[in-house]
Structures are given as C-alpha cells and as structure tokens.
Short mmCIF file of C-alpha atoms and ligand atoms in Angstrom, two decimals:
data_model
loop_
_atom_site.label_atom_id
_atom_site.label_comp_id
_atom_site.label_asym_id
_atom_site.label_seq_id
_atom_site.Cartn_x
_atom_site.Cartn_y
_atom_site.Cartn_z
CA MET C 7 0.00 0.00 0.00
CA LYS C 8 1.24 3.49 -0.84
CA SER C 9 2.10 5.69 2.09
CA VAL C 10 0.31 9.00 2.47
CA ASP C 11 3.64 10.72 1.82
CA THR C 12 3.96 9.10 -1.60
CA GLU C 13 0.47 10.13 -2.58
CA VAL C 14 1.07 13.72 -1.57
CA THR C 15 4.28 13.79 -3.61
CA THR C 16 2.56 12.30 -6.67
CA SER C 17 -0.30 14.76 -6.66
CA SER C 18 1.94 17.78 -6.10
CA ASN C 19 4.26 16.64 -8.93
CA HIS C 20 1.23 16.54 -11.18
CA THR C 21 0.44 20.15 -10.28
CA PHE C 22 3.95 21.20 -11.23
CA GLU C 23 4.25 19.20 -14.45
CA MET C 24 4.04 22.41 -16.55
CA LEU C 25 7.59 23.07 -15.36
CA ASP C 26 8.74 20.22 -17.65
CA ASN C 27 7.86 22.45 -20.61
CA ILE C 28 9.94 25.39 -19.38
CA ARG C 29 13.48 25.32 -20.74
CA ILE C 30 16.47 27.24 -19.42
CA VAL C 31 18.91 28.16 -22.21
CA MET C 32 22.46 29.33 -21.39
CA VAL C 33 24.40 30.95 -24.24
CA ASN C 34 28.22 30.64 -24.52
CA THR C 35 28.75 30.18 -20.78
CA THR C 36 32.38 30.76 -19.73
CA HIS C 37 32.54 29.15 -16.27
CA PRO C 38 31.52 25.49 -15.93
CA GLY C 39 30.79 26.21 -12.25
CA ASN C 40 27.93 28.48 -13.30
CA ILE C 41 26.35 25.62 -15.26
CA GLY C 42 26.33 23.60 -12.03
CA ALA C 43 24.85 26.53 -10.10
CA ALA C 44 22.14 26.81 -12.75
CA ALA C 45 21.30 23.09 -12.44
CA ARG C 46 20.97 23.47 -8.67
CA ALA C 47 18.80 26.59 -8.98
CA MET C 48 16.54 24.80 -11.46
CA LYS C 49 16.20 21.57 -9.51
CA THR C 50 15.26 23.30 -6.26
CA MET C 51 12.30 24.84 -8.09
CA GLY C 52 11.35 21.72 -10.09
CA LEU C 53 12.74 22.66 -13.51
CA SER C 54 14.80 20.11 -15.43
CA ASP C 55 15.20 21.11 -19.10
CA LEU C 56 18.63 22.74 -19.51
CA VAL C 57 20.07 23.54 -22.95
CA LEU C 58 23.61 24.89 -23.41
CA VAL C 59 24.42 26.80 -26.58
CA GLU C 60 28.12 26.34 -27.32
CA PRO C 61 29.51 26.55 -23.78
CA LYS C 62 33.13 27.79 -23.78
CA LYS C 63 34.13 24.83 -21.55
CA ALA C 64 32.45 21.46 -21.12
CA ILE C 65 30.66 20.38 -17.93
CA ASP C 66 33.45 19.41 -15.49
CA ASP C 67 34.13 18.62 -11.81
CA GLU C 68 33.50 22.23 -10.86
CA SER C 69 30.04 22.05 -12.47
CA ILE C 70 29.27 18.84 -10.58
CA ALA C 71 30.47 20.33 -7.27
CA ARG C 72 28.43 23.50 -7.74
CA SER C 73 25.33 21.51 -8.74
CA SER C 74 25.30 20.10 -5.22
CA GLY C 75 23.54 16.88 -6.17
CA ALA C 76 21.53 18.19 -9.14
CA THR C 77 23.68 15.97 -11.36
CA ASP C 78 20.57 14.53 -13.07
CA VAL C 79 19.87 17.98 -14.54
CA LEU C 80 23.51 18.26 -15.71
CA GLU C 81 23.49 14.76 -17.21
CA ALA C 82 20.30 15.46 -19.14
CA ALA C 83 21.54 18.88 -20.38
CA ARG C 84 21.62 19.15 -24.17
CA ILE C 85 24.48 20.95 -25.92
CA VAL C 86 23.58 22.59 -29.24
CA PRO C 87 25.62 24.66 -31.72
CA THR C 88 23.23 27.62 -32.16
CA LEU C 89 20.54 29.50 -30.29
CA ASP C 90 18.08 28.64 -33.08
CA ASP C 91 18.58 24.94 -32.29
CA ALA C 92 17.77 25.64 -28.63
CA ILE C 93 14.50 27.47 -29.24
CA GLU C 94 13.10 26.23 -32.58
CA ASP C 95 10.27 24.18 -31.01
CA CYS C 96 9.20 26.89 -28.54
CA GLY C 97 5.95 28.86 -28.73
CA LEU C 98 7.19 31.48 -26.28
CA VAL C 99 10.78 32.77 -26.03
CA ILE C 100 11.87 35.22 -23.35
CA GLY C 101 15.35 36.78 -23.15
CA THR C 102 16.92 38.05 -19.94
CA SER C 103 18.74 41.34 -19.87
CA ALA C 104 20.63 43.17 -17.15
CA ARG C 105 20.43 46.51 -19.00
CA SER C 106 18.29 48.34 -21.54
CA ARG C 107 19.07 48.05 -25.27
CA SER C 108 18.97 50.35 -28.28
CA ILE C 109 15.62 49.13 -29.66
CA PRO C 110 13.27 48.61 -26.71
CA TRP C 111 11.28 45.35 -26.65
CA PRO C 112 8.14 44.45 -24.69
CA LEU C 113 9.55 44.14 -21.18
CA LEU C 114 8.30 41.93 -18.34
CA ASN C 115 9.28 41.75 -14.72
CA PRO C 116 10.08 38.26 -13.37
CA ARG C 117 6.55 37.81 -12.00
CA GLN C 118 4.87 38.66 -15.30
CA CYS C 119 7.43 36.48 -17.10
CA ALA C 120 6.51 33.53 -14.90
CA GLU C 121 2.77 34.09 -15.24
CA GLN C 122 2.96 34.13 -19.05
CA SER C 123 5.42 31.20 -19.17
CA VAL C 124 3.41 28.96 -16.88
CA LEU C 125 0.20 29.54 -18.84
CA THR C 126 1.86 28.91 -22.21
CA SER C 127 3.65 25.84 -20.83
CA LYS C 128 0.32 24.06 -20.41
CA ARG C 129 0.34 23.54 -24.19
CA GLN C 130 3.71 24.49 -25.60
CA LYS C 131 7.41 24.68 -24.86
CA VAL C 132 8.78 27.89 -23.38
CA ALA C 133 12.43 29.01 -23.41
CA ILE C 134 14.07 31.53 -21.10
CA ILE C 135 17.47 32.60 -22.46
CA PHE C 136 20.42 33.66 -20.31
CA GLY C 137 23.51 35.43 -21.69
CA ARG C 138 27.28 35.36 -21.38
CA GLU C 139 28.79 36.22 -18.00
CA ASP C 140 30.79 39.12 -19.48
CA ARG C 141 28.51 40.56 -22.20
CA GLY C 142 25.02 39.15 -21.79
CA LEU C 143 23.02 38.47 -24.98
CA THR C 144 23.64 40.17 -28.35
CA ASN C 145 21.00 42.38 -29.94
CA ASP C 146 20.40 39.71 -32.60
CA GLU C 147 19.80 37.09 -29.91
CA LEU C 148 17.43 39.40 -28.02
CA ALA C 149 15.56 40.08 -31.28
CA LYS C 150 14.55 36.41 -31.41
CA CYS C 151 12.44 36.83 -28.25
CA ASN C 152 8.76 37.61 -27.75
CA PHE C 153 9.58 39.46 -24.54
CA HIS C 154 12.54 40.56 -22.49
CA VAL C 155 12.69 40.17 -18.73
CA HIS C 156 14.69 42.31 -16.36
CA ILE C 157 15.15 41.44 -12.69
CA PRO C 158 14.73 44.74 -10.84
CA THR C 159 18.06 45.70 -9.25
CA ASN C 160 20.11 48.59 -7.98
CA PRO C 161 20.56 50.70 -11.16
CA GLU C 162 24.18 51.36 -10.18
CA TYR C 163 24.92 47.63 -9.82
CA SER C 164 22.42 45.75 -11.92
CA SER C 165 24.13 42.55 -13.00
CA LEU C 166 23.44 39.35 -11.03
CA ASN C 167 25.56 36.23 -11.23
CA ILE C 168 23.91 34.08 -13.89
CA GLY C 169 23.13 31.28 -11.38
CA ALA C 170 21.44 33.82 -9.12
CA ALA C 171 19.43 35.19 -12.08
CA ILE C 172 18.29 31.65 -12.98
CA GLN C 173 17.31 31.10 -9.33
CA VAL C 174 15.10 34.22 -9.28
CA ILE C 175 13.38 33.36 -12.56
CA SER C 176 12.87 29.68 -11.58
CA TYR C 177 11.49 30.65 -8.17
CA GLU C 178 8.94 32.92 -9.81
CA MET C 179 7.88 30.04 -12.11
CA ARG C 180 7.15 27.89 -9.10
CA MET C 181 5.34 30.69 -7.30
CA ALA C 182 3.22 31.37 -10.39
CA ILE C 183 1.99 27.76 -10.35
CA GLU C 184 1.24 27.94 -6.63
CA LEU C 185 -0.82 31.08 -7.26
CA SER C 186 -2.40 30.05 -10.58
CA SER C 187 -4.26 27.07 -9.13
CA LYS C 188 -7.07 29.55 -8.53
CA GLY C 189 -6.21 32.03 -11.30
CA ASP C 190 -7.86 32.71 -14.64
CA ASP C 191 -6.39 31.49 -17.91
CA GLN C 192 -7.09 34.48 -20.10
CA LEU C 193 -3.65 35.07 -21.56
CA TRP C 194 -2.52 34.45 -25.09
CA GLY C 195 -2.09 30.99 -26.45
CA VAL C 196 -3.88 29.22 -23.65
CA GLU C 197 -7.59 29.59 -24.31
CA TRP C 198 -6.82 29.85 -28.01
CA ASP C 199 -8.19 27.66 -30.80
CA ARG C 200 -4.75 27.14 -32.39
CA ASP C 201 -1.22 26.64 -31.10
CA LEU C 202 1.12 29.60 -31.21
CA ALA C 203 3.63 29.58 -34.07
CA SER C 204 7.00 28.16 -33.01
CA SER C 205 10.17 30.20 -33.08
CA LYS C 206 11.24 28.36 -36.26
CA GLU C 207 7.92 29.11 -37.99
CA LEU C 208 8.26 32.81 -37.12
CA ASP C 209 11.81 32.80 -38.51
CA GLY C 210 10.45 31.30 -41.74
CA LEU C 211 7.82 34.03 -41.98
CA ILE C 212 10.30 36.84 -41.34
CA GLU C 213 12.78 35.48 -43.94
CA HIS C 214 9.93 35.18 -46.44
CA LEU C 215 8.82 38.74 -45.70
CA GLU C 216 12.38 40.01 -46.14
CA GLN C 217 12.67 38.32 -49.57
CA VAL C 218 9.45 39.95 -50.74
CA MET C 219 10.48 43.33 -49.33
CA ILE C 220 13.76 43.11 -51.29
CA LYS C 221 12.11 41.79 -54.47
CA SER C 222 9.59 44.62 -54.43
CA GLU C 223 12.48 47.08 -53.89
CA PHE C 224 10.94 48.31 -50.66
CA LEU C 225 14.04 47.15 -48.76
CA ASP C 226 17.54 47.96 -49.94
CA PRO C 227 19.73 45.01 -48.82
CA GLU C 228 22.77 47.34 -48.97
CA ASN C 229 21.12 49.65 -46.45
CA PRO C 230 18.66 47.59 -44.37
CA ARG C 231 18.88 49.82 -41.27
CA TYR C 232 16.79 48.36 -38.44
CA ILE C 233 13.76 47.57 -40.57
CA MET C 234 13.94 43.77 -40.19
CA THR C 235 14.58 44.05 -36.46
CA ARG C 236 11.47 46.20 -36.20
CA MET C 237 9.46 43.66 -38.22
CA ARG C 238 10.78 40.90 -35.97
CA ARG C 239 9.67 42.86 -32.93
CA LEU C 240 6.21 43.36 -34.45
CA PHE C 241 5.69 39.62 -35.03
CA ASN C 242 7.15 38.63 -31.69
CA ARG C 243 4.86 41.09 -29.98
CA ALA C 244 1.79 39.91 -31.87
CA MET C 245 2.51 36.23 -31.06
CA PRO C 246 0.65 34.89 -34.12
CA ASP C 247 -0.70 31.34 -34.11
CA LYS C 248 0.23 28.69 -36.70
CA VAL C 249 -2.73 29.41 -39.00
CA GLU C 250 -2.09 33.16 -38.97
CA VAL C 251 1.53 32.56 -39.99
CA ASN C 252 0.45 30.24 -42.82
CA VAL C 253 -2.07 32.78 -44.13
CA PHE C 254 0.59 35.49 -44.04
CA ARG C 255 3.03 33.29 -45.95
CA GLY C 256 0.32 32.54 -48.51
CA ILE C 257 -0.18 36.28 -49.05
CA LEU C 258 3.59 36.76 -49.44
CA SER C 259 3.77 33.95 -52.02
CA ALA C 260 0.90 35.49 -53.97
CA ILE C 261 2.62 38.91 -53.97
CA SER C 262 5.94 37.28 -54.93
CA LYS C 263 4.42 35.72 -58.06
CA LYS C 264 3.52 39.18 -59.38
CA PHE C 265 7.22 40.06 -59.53
CA ASN C 266 8.23 37.05 -61.64
N1 LIG W 7 27.63 42.46 -18.26
C1 LIG W 7 26.52 41.77 -18.80
C2 LIG W 7 25.76 41.08 -17.72
C3 LIG W 7 25.84 39.65 -17.87
S1 LIG W 7 25.26 38.84 -16.45
C4 LIG W 7 25.60 42.74 -19.50
O1 LIG W 7 25.83 43.91 -19.39
O2 LIG W 7 24.67 42.33 -20.17
C5 LIG W 7 24.96 37.24 -17.15
C6 LIG W 7 23.53 36.94 -17.40
O3 LIG W 7 22.81 36.87 -16.18
C7 LIG W 7 22.77 37.94 -18.26
O4 LIG W 7 23.00 37.75 -19.63
C8 LIG W 7 21.35 37.57 -17.88
O5 LIG W 7 20.99 36.38 -18.53
C9 LIG W 7 21.46 37.30 -16.39
N2 LIG W 7 21.22 38.51 -15.58
C10 LIG W 7 22.09 39.13 -14.75
N3 LIG W 7 21.50 40.18 -14.16
C11 LIG W 7 20.23 40.25 -14.61
C12 LIG W 7 19.11 41.09 -14.37
N4 LIG W 7 19.18 42.13 -13.54
N5 LIG W 7 17.96 40.83 -15.01
C13 LIG W 7 17.85 39.80 -15.88
N6 LIG W 7 18.88 38.96 -16.15
C14 LIG W 7 20.04 39.16 -15.52
#
C-alpha cells in the first residue's frame, strides 16, 4: 500500500508538471561552475530542461560540485551549436537582460514572465534565455524573443551572477503555479483555438517577408537599417498562431508571383 507521503508527492508533482515544458537556455557560458549553479537553482524549483548553446568549456568537476547533487539535470543537459537549435520548437521565447538596449522590446518583470510562461507551458514549450557572463546576450539574440525580462536591481549595480538570475526566474515560475491554481487562464495561447507559431515558424515568416520586401524594392539590402529588427519585434509582440503565420506566408507567395 502506498504511504500517504507518496500520494502527496505524486499529486503535487502533477500540479507542477508544466515546469517540464519550461526550458532554461544558457548561451556561450564561460565558467563550468555556473552551469552547475544553474542546475541546482533549477532543480530546487522543479525545472529540469537545460540547454547549453556552445559553452566555452564542457561540464566538469566544478560544475558537478556547484550543482550540489543536481547531477541529473547536468546529465540530461543538451548541448547545441546555435541559439536557433535551442528554441526552434518553442511557442514562447523570453530573453533576460541586465540593461536596456537600443531598440526597446516588450519588457516583463520576473513575476509577469513567470505568469505568461506557466500559462503557455500548459500547451507548448517555453524558453528563457540567459547570456554570457561578461557581455550578456547580443542584440540579434534578443531580437529572437517575444519578450525581455529584467530582474529589478540597484541601477548602479544591476548585474546578477547568472546562477542567481536563474534562481530568481525559476522561483517565480514555481510561485506562479502555486498562485495560478485559482487564477484565470485568459492570456494568449492558452484559451486559443490554435497553437502559437514556433520560433522556427516565425523565422520562416520573417525570412519570407524580407525576400518579398527586397524583391519589391521596398528594402535595400545594402542599407537595411533596423527595418527587419522592427518587423521581428512586431511579429514577436503579436505572437501569431500557426494558422495566422500560414495565411501570411500565402499572401507573401501570392505577392511574390507578381514580380516574376
Ligand atoms: N555584463 C553583462 C551582464 C551579464 S550577467 C551585460 O551587461 O549584459 C549574465 C547573465 O545573467 C545575463 O545575460 C542575464 O541572462 C542574467 N542577468 C544578470 N543580471 C540580470 C538582471 N538584472 N535581469 C535579468 N537577467 C540578468
């Protein structure tokens, strides 16, 4: 016969199963110790999907020591060559940033980030991207995101250790589930009739749009300025579903034919 303890654990794990769909992505990490710290931060909050984009050094003894027993998360971590590989199957992508950037993006605080992530994770994969210890994420990497998230800090000293940043974000994910058991599910992509387009599908749409913009001589490829970044921001902000993206691509194909 199962003990009461086991039953309690089983039912609470069920409540938190959305966390399986929330992925932590670390880009070009320099210190293997920080990968271990990230694994520990994740495991304490019930997250387990860690993807490393081209870490500068492989997982080593320092990572294992800093993971403090979260070796299962380290062992299951996937290493991929590009950020696109890490996020291509995700319906929601959120980039972390310690400072503001030249083209502002829809910005969330950690609580709003968790609320949106947890709701989307009921149906689709979510990725939260963390940057390099020395330089954070590039503008191109941040442009691949639907939202940016900033952990409020002392403006004169705003940069957390990456493990600490992952801890804050993961904690908020867990808290959002605790609170959402009675909440309403009104946000995008949850009570929706179609799944949100994946990051790869949005990339396909934006490339298609760029081709048509060039073909029609609206966009000068020699002098693109920030037009494509602005278009990327528009589509990331709109969070189109799969059907909307297909319709848009159909329109682009129809326009394209007129130029042949
Ligand atoms: N000097 C870098 C900071 C890198 S800190 C810069 O200016 O961008 C390493 C990573 O930790 C960041 O890329 C981000 O993923 C996370 N991080 C640190 N502080 C943060 C904050 N206040 N809000 C959100 N993410 C933060």
